[in-house]
Amino acid sequence: MSSLFDSFWRAAAYCLIPRVIVLSLMPLLLIAIIAGVSTYFFWDAAIASVQQMLGDAGLLSGLWNWLASMGWNHVTEYLAPLLVVLAAVPVIVLVALLSVAVFMTPALVNLVAERRFPRLARKKGASIFASVLWSALSTVVALLALVVSSPLWLIPPLVLVLPPLIWGWLTYRVMSFDALSEHASKEERQTLFARHRYSLLGIGVVCGFLGAAPSLVWASAVVFAAAFLVLIPVAIWIYTLVFAFSSLWFTHYCLAALERLRAERNEAAVEMPAATAVIDEVPVALPAEPPLALPGETVVKPGNN
């Protein structure tokens, strides 16, 4: 339990490091760049396509005529940009968050390793491809578990237990793997997963609840439409900061556990009894002792005839 609290407060303290704050602000910068480039190259074509689609929709022609009779002329000219923005914003945000997630985790692992575990050997037990494959398979399993367990959500207590457990399991599987992929061997990673399964699951569940915080800001943006442009960037920044904290918490816990595991094995190797060591000995031929002579006898030494 002490390891959980120790890694928790260390992760919280690391969130105040300037490098981590800059990483948490990267999605906003990336979103601005993607939005600017997309607007420059695709805005006019997207608006024209949406306007043509709205005008060619036969089911909507009656609505446009009715709005025109009410004095609302050229409604499609105002509606098309809004639809383009509503369609583009989720895609841009998702691409930005995924891009930052891919680069943020290795950067945070390196930060913790440099500052706290500089002498911890890197055995590179998993490649980037293995990490991506592990994350994809774990995500598929979690989604299947959500679909299968969804009927049970109608039972009031279970709806508060099952989704956090599933997302917590997914979070622990993905982030623990990424935290150990650079430093631990495959055998060490499997040993740590088996030894600390419940502690890692507990960290994942807590991080899953923390990840719900940005949803409250998203909901506020829907209610307070006037503050949409302010609340959405705030929600994205909070989401990235929660992601950074989660990654730091798993990294501190997993690397500390790896360090203890190696220390235990080194101590066990030093304390191994010397009798268990196999030593090859070569027999040495000793010179033959001459027999004892009785009184009056002559001793014949070997080699003398």
Coordinates of C-alpha atoms in Angstrom, one line a residue:
M1 CA 0.0 0.0 0.0
S2 CA 2.9 2.4 0.7
S3 CA 4.1 1.9 -2.8
L4 CA 0.8 3.1 -4.1
F5 CA 0.8 6.3 -2.1
D6 CA 4.5 6.9 -2.8
S7 CA 4.0 6.6 -6.5
F8 CA 0.8 8.7 -6.3
W9 CA 2.3 11.8 -4.7
R10 CA 5.4 11.5 -6.9
A11 CA 3.1 11.5 -10.0
A12 CA 1.2 14.5 -8.7
A13 CA 4.5 16.4 -8.0
Y14 CA 5.8 15.6 -11.5
C15 CA 2.8 17.2 -13.0
L16 CA 4.2 20.5 -11.8
I17 CA 7.4 20.1 -13.8
P18 CA 7.6 22.5 -16.7
R19 CA 8.3 19.7 -19.2
V20 CA 5.1 17.9 -18.2
I21 CA 3.1 21.1 -18.4
V22 CA 4.4 21.8 -21.9
L23 CA 3.5 18.2 -22.9
S24 CA 0.0 18.7 -21.5
L25 CA -0.4 21.8 -23.7
M26 CA 0.8 20.1 -26.8
P27 CA -2.8 19.0 -27.9
L28 CA -3.9 22.6 -28.0
L29 CA -1.0 23.6 -30.2
L30 CA -1.4 20.6 -32.4
I31 CA -5.2 21.3 -32.7
A32 CA -4.5 24.9 -33.7
I33 CA -2.0 23.8 -36.4
I34 CA -4.3 21.1 -37.8
A35 CA -7.2 23.5 -37.8
G36 CA -5.2 26.2 -39.5
V37 CA -3.8 23.9 -42.2
S38 CA -7.2 22.3 -42.8
T39 CA -8.9 25.7 -43.1
Y40 CA -6.3 26.9 -45.6
F41 CA -6.5 23.9 -47.9
F42 CA -10.0 22.4 -47.5
W43 CA -12.4 25.0 -46.0
D44 CA -13.8 26.4 -49.2
A45 CA -14.1 23.0 -50.9
A46 CA -15.8 21.5 -47.7
I47 CA -18.3 24.4 -47.5
A48 CA -19.2 24.1 -51.2
S49 CA -19.7 20.4 -50.9
V50 CA -21.9 20.7 -47.9
Q51 CA -24.0 23.4 -49.5
Q52 CA -24.5 21.3 -52.6
M53 CA -25.5 18.3 -50.5
L54 CA -28.0 20.4 -48.5
G55 CA -29.4 21.9 -51.7
D56 CA -29.7 18.5 -53.5
A57 CA -31.5 16.8 -50.6
G58 CA -35.1 16.5 -51.7
L59 CA -36.4 15.8 -48.3
L60 CA -35.1 19.2 -47.1
S61 CA -36.3 21.3 -50.1
G62 CA -39.7 21.9 -48.4
L63 CA -37.9 23.1 -45.3
W64 CA -35.7 25.6 -47.2
N65 CA -38.8 26.9 -49.0
W66 CA -40.7 27.4 -45.8
L67 CA -37.7 29.2 -44.2
A68 CA -37.4 31.4 -47.2
S69 CA -41.1 32.4 -47.0
M70 CA -40.4 33.3 -43.3
G71 CA -37.6 35.6 -44.4
W72 CA -34.8 33.2 -43.7
N73 CA -33.1 33.3 -47.1
H74 CA -29.8 31.5 -47.9
V75 CA -30.0 29.4 -44.8
T76 CA -27.7 26.8 -46.3
E77 CA -24.9 29.4 -46.5
Y78 CA -25.0 29.8 -42.8
L79 CA -25.7 26.2 -42.0
A80 CA -22.9 24.7 -44.1
P81 CA -20.0 26.2 -42.1
L82 CA -21.6 25.1 -38.8
L83 CA -22.0 21.5 -40.0
V84 CA -18.4 21.5 -41.2
V85 CA -17.1 22.7 -37.8
L86 CA -19.3 20.2 -36.0
A87 CA -18.0 17.3 -38.1
A88 CA -14.3 18.4 -38.1
V89 CA -13.8 19.2 -34.4
P90 CA -14.2 15.7 -33.0
V91 CA -11.9 14.3 -35.7
I92 CA -9.2 17.0 -35.1
V93 CA -9.4 16.5 -31.3
L94 CA -9.2 12.7 -31.6
V95 CA -6.1 12.9 -33.9
A96 CA -4.4 15.4 -31.6
L97 CA -5.0 13.4 -28.5
L98 CA -3.9 10.1 -30.1
S99 CA -0.8 11.8 -31.5
V100 CA 0.1 13.3 -28.1
A101 CA -0.6 10.0 -26.3
V102 CA 1.8 8.1 -28.6
F103 CA 4.7 10.6 -27.9
M104 CA 3.8 11.5 -24.4
T105 CA 4.2 8.1 -22.7
P106 CA 7.8 7.5 -23.9
A107 CA 8.7 11.1 -22.9
L108 CA 7.3 10.7 -19.4
V109 CA 8.9 7.3 -18.9
N110 CA 12.3 8.8 -19.9
L111 CA 11.7 11.7 -17.5
V112 CA 11.0 9.4 -14.5
A113 CA 13.9 7.1 -15.5
E114 CA 16.4 10.0 -15.8
R115 CA 15.4 11.7 -12.5
R116 CA 14.7 8.7 -10.3
F117 CA 16.1 5.5 -11.8
P118 CA 19.2 6.6 -13.8
R119 CA 21.0 3.2 -13.1
L120 CA 18.1 1.0 -14.0
A121 CA 19.2 -1.1 -16.9
R122 CA 17.0 -1.0 -20.1
K123 CA 16.5 -4.6 -21.3
K124 CA 14.0 -3.5 -24.1
G125 CA 11.6 -6.4 -23.6
A126 CA 9.0 -5.1 -26.1
S127 CA 9.1 -3.2 -29.4
I128 CA 6.9 -0.4 -30.5
F129 CA 5.0 -2.9 -32.7
A130 CA 4.4 -5.2 -29.7
S131 CA 3.2 -2.2 -27.7
V132 CA 0.7 -1.2 -30.4
L133 CA -0.5 -4.8 -30.8
W134 CA -0.9 -5.2 -27.0
S135 CA -2.9 -2.0 -26.8
A136 CA -5.1 -2.9 -29.7
L137 CA -5.9 -6.4 -28.4
S138 CA -6.6 -5.1 -24.9
T139 CA -8.9 -2.4 -26.3
V140 CA -10.8 -5.1 -28.3
V141 CA -11.2 -7.2 -25.2
A142 CA -12.4 -4.2 -23.2
L143 CA -15.0 -3.2 -25.8
L144 CA -16.3 -6.8 -26.0
A145 CA -16.6 -6.8 -22.2
L146 CA -18.5 -3.6 -22.3
V147 CA -20.9 -4.9 -24.9
V148 CA -21.5 -8.2 -23.1
S149 CA -21.9 -6.6 -19.7
S150 CA -24.2 -3.8 -21.0
P151 CA -27.5 -5.6 -20.0
L152 CA -26.2 -5.7 -16.4
W153 CA -25.9 -1.9 -16.3
L154 CA -29.7 -1.8 -15.8
I155 CA -29.0 -3.0 -12.3
P156 CA -28.3 0.2 -10.3
P157 CA -25.2 -1.0 -8.3
L158 CA -23.5 -2.7 -11.2
V159 CA -23.6 0.3 -13.5
L160 CA -21.4 2.0 -11.0
V161 CA -19.0 -0.9 -10.8
L162 CA -18.7 -2.7 -14.1
P163 CA -17.7 0.2 -16.5
P164 CA -15.0 1.5 -14.1
L165 CA -13.6 -2.0 -13.6
I166 CA -13.4 -2.6 -17.4
W167 CA -11.8 0.8 -18.2
G168 CA -9.5 0.3 -15.2
W169 CA -8.4 -3.1 -16.5
L170 CA -7.8 -1.5 -19.9
T171 CA -5.8 1.4 -18.4
Y172 CA -3.6 -0.9 -16.3
R173 CA -2.9 -3.2 -19.2
V174 CA -1.9 -0.5 -21.6
M175 CA -0.1 1.9 -19.3
S176 CA 1.7 -0.8 -17.4
F177 CA 3.0 -2.4 -20.6
D178 CA 4.2 1.0 -21.9
A179 CA 5.9 1.8 -18.6
L180 CA 7.8 -1.4 -18.6
S181 CA 8.4 -2.0 -22.3
E182 CA 11.7 -0.1 -22.3
H183 CA 13.3 -1.3 -19.1
A184 CA 11.9 -4.8 -18.3
S185 CA 12.5 -8.0 -20.1
K186 CA 9.5 -10.1 -21.1
E187 CA 10.0 -12.5 -18.1
E188 CA 10.3 -9.6 -15.7
R189 CA 7.2 -7.9 -17.1
Q190 CA 5.1 -11.1 -16.7
T191 CA 6.4 -11.5 -13.1
L192 CA 5.5 -8.0 -12.2
F193 CA 2.0 -8.3 -13.8
A194 CA 1.3 -11.4 -11.8
R195 CA 2.7 -10.0 -8.5
H196 CA 1.1 -6.6 -8.7
R197 CA -2.1 -7.3 -10.6
Y198 CA -4.5 -6.0 -8.0
S199 CA -2.5 -2.9 -7.2
L200 CA -2.2 -2.0 -10.9
L201 CA -5.9 -2.6 -11.4
G202 CA -6.6 -0.3 -8.5
I203 CA -4.5 2.5 -10.1
G204 CA -6.3 1.9 -13.4
V205 CA -9.8 2.2 -11.8
V206 CA -8.8 5.5 -10.0
C207 CA -7.4 6.9 -13.2
G208 CA -10.6 5.9 -15.0
F209 CA -12.7 7.9 -12.6
L210 CA -10.3 10.9 -13.0
G211 CA -10.7 10.6 -16.7
A212 CA -14.4 11.4 -16.3
A213 CA -13.5 14.9 -15.1
P214 CA -13.3 16.4 -18.7
S215 CA -16.7 15.0 -19.4
L216 CA -18.2 17.5 -16.9
V217 CA -16.5 20.3 -18.8
W218 CA -17.8 19.0 -22.1
A219 CA -21.3 18.9 -20.6
S220 CA -20.9 22.5 -19.4
A221 CA -19.9 23.5 -22.9
V222 CA -23.2 22.1 -24.2
V223 CA -25.2 23.9 -21.6
F224 CA -23.3 27.2 -21.8
A225 CA -23.0 27.5 -25.5
A226 CA -21.6 31.0 -25.2
A227 CA -18.5 29.6 -23.4
F228 CA -18.0 26.8 -26.0
L229 CA -14.8 28.2 -27.4
V230 CA -13.3 28.5 -23.9
L231 CA -14.5 25.4 -22.2
I232 CA -13.6 22.9 -25.0
P233 CA -9.9 23.8 -24.9
V234 CA -10.0 23.6 -21.1
A235 CA -11.6 20.1 -21.3
I236 CA -8.9 19.0 -23.7
W237 CA -6.1 20.3 -21.5
I238 CA -7.6 18.6 -18.4
Y239 CA -7.9 15.3 -20.3
T240 CA -4.3 15.5 -21.4
L241 CA -3.1 16.4 -17.8
V242 CA -5.1 13.4 -16.4
F243 CA -3.5 11.2 -19.0
A244 CA 0.0 12.6 -18.0
F245 CA -0.7 12.0 -14.3
S246 CA -1.9 8.4 -15.0
S247 CA 1.1 7.6 -17.1
L248 CA 3.4 9.1 -14.4
W249 CA 1.6 7.1 -11.6
F250 CA 2.0 3.8 -13.5
T251 CA 5.6 4.6 -14.4
H252 CA 6.7 5.4 -10.9
Y253 CA 5.0 2.3 -9.5
C254 CA 6.2 -0.1 -12.2
L255 CA 9.8 1.0 -12.3
A256 CA 10.1 1.0 -8.5
A257 CA 8.7 -2.5 -8.5
L258 CA 11.1 -3.6 -11.2
E259 CA 14.0 -2.1 -9.2
R260 CA 12.9 -4.1 -6.1
L261 CA 12.5 -7.3 -8.2
R262 CA 16.1 -7.1 -9.5
A263 CA 17.5 -6.2 -6.1
E264 CA 15.8 -9.3 -4.6
R265 CA 17.2 -11.5 -7.4
N266 CA 20.7 -10.1 -6.9
E267 CA 20.6 -10.7 -3.2
A268 CA 19.4 -14.3 -3.7
A269 CA 22.3 -14.9 -6.1
V270 CA 24.8 -13.6 -3.6
E271 CA 23.5 -15.6 -0.8
M272 CA 23.5 -18.9 -2.7
P273 CA 25.5 -21.5 -0.7
A274 CA 29.0 -22.2 -2.1
A275 CA 28.3 -25.9 -1.8
T276 CA 25.8 -25.7 -4.6
A277 CA 28.5 -24.5 -7.0
V278 CA 29.9 -27.2 -9.3
I279 CA 33.7 -27.2 -9.3
D280 CA 35.7 -29.4 -11.7
E281 CA 38.6 -31.0 -9.9
V282 CA 41.5 -32.8 -11.7
P283 CA 42.9 -35.8 -9.6
V284 CA 46.6 -35.5 -8.9
A285 CA 48.7 -38.7 -8.8
L286 CA 50.7 -38.8 -5.5
P287 CA 54.2 -40.5 -5.5
A288 CA 54.2 -44.1 -4.2
E289 CA 55.6 -44.5 -0.7
P290 CA 58.2 -47.2 -0.3
P291 CA 57.1 -50.1 1.8
L292 CA 58.3 -50.4 5.4
A293 CA 61.4 -52.7 5.7
L294 CA 61.8 -55.3 8.4
P295 CA 65.1 -55.6 10.1
G296 CA 67.7 -57.2 7.9
E297 CA 65.7 -56.6 4.6
T298 CA 66.7 -54.4 1.7
V299 CA 64.2 -51.9 0.5
V300 CA 63.7 -51.9 -3.3
K301 CA 62.6 -48.4 -4.6
P302 CA 60.3 -48.2 -7.5
G303 CA 62.3 -47.9 -10.8
N304 CA 65.4 -49.5 -9.4
N305 CA 66.2 -52.9 -10.8

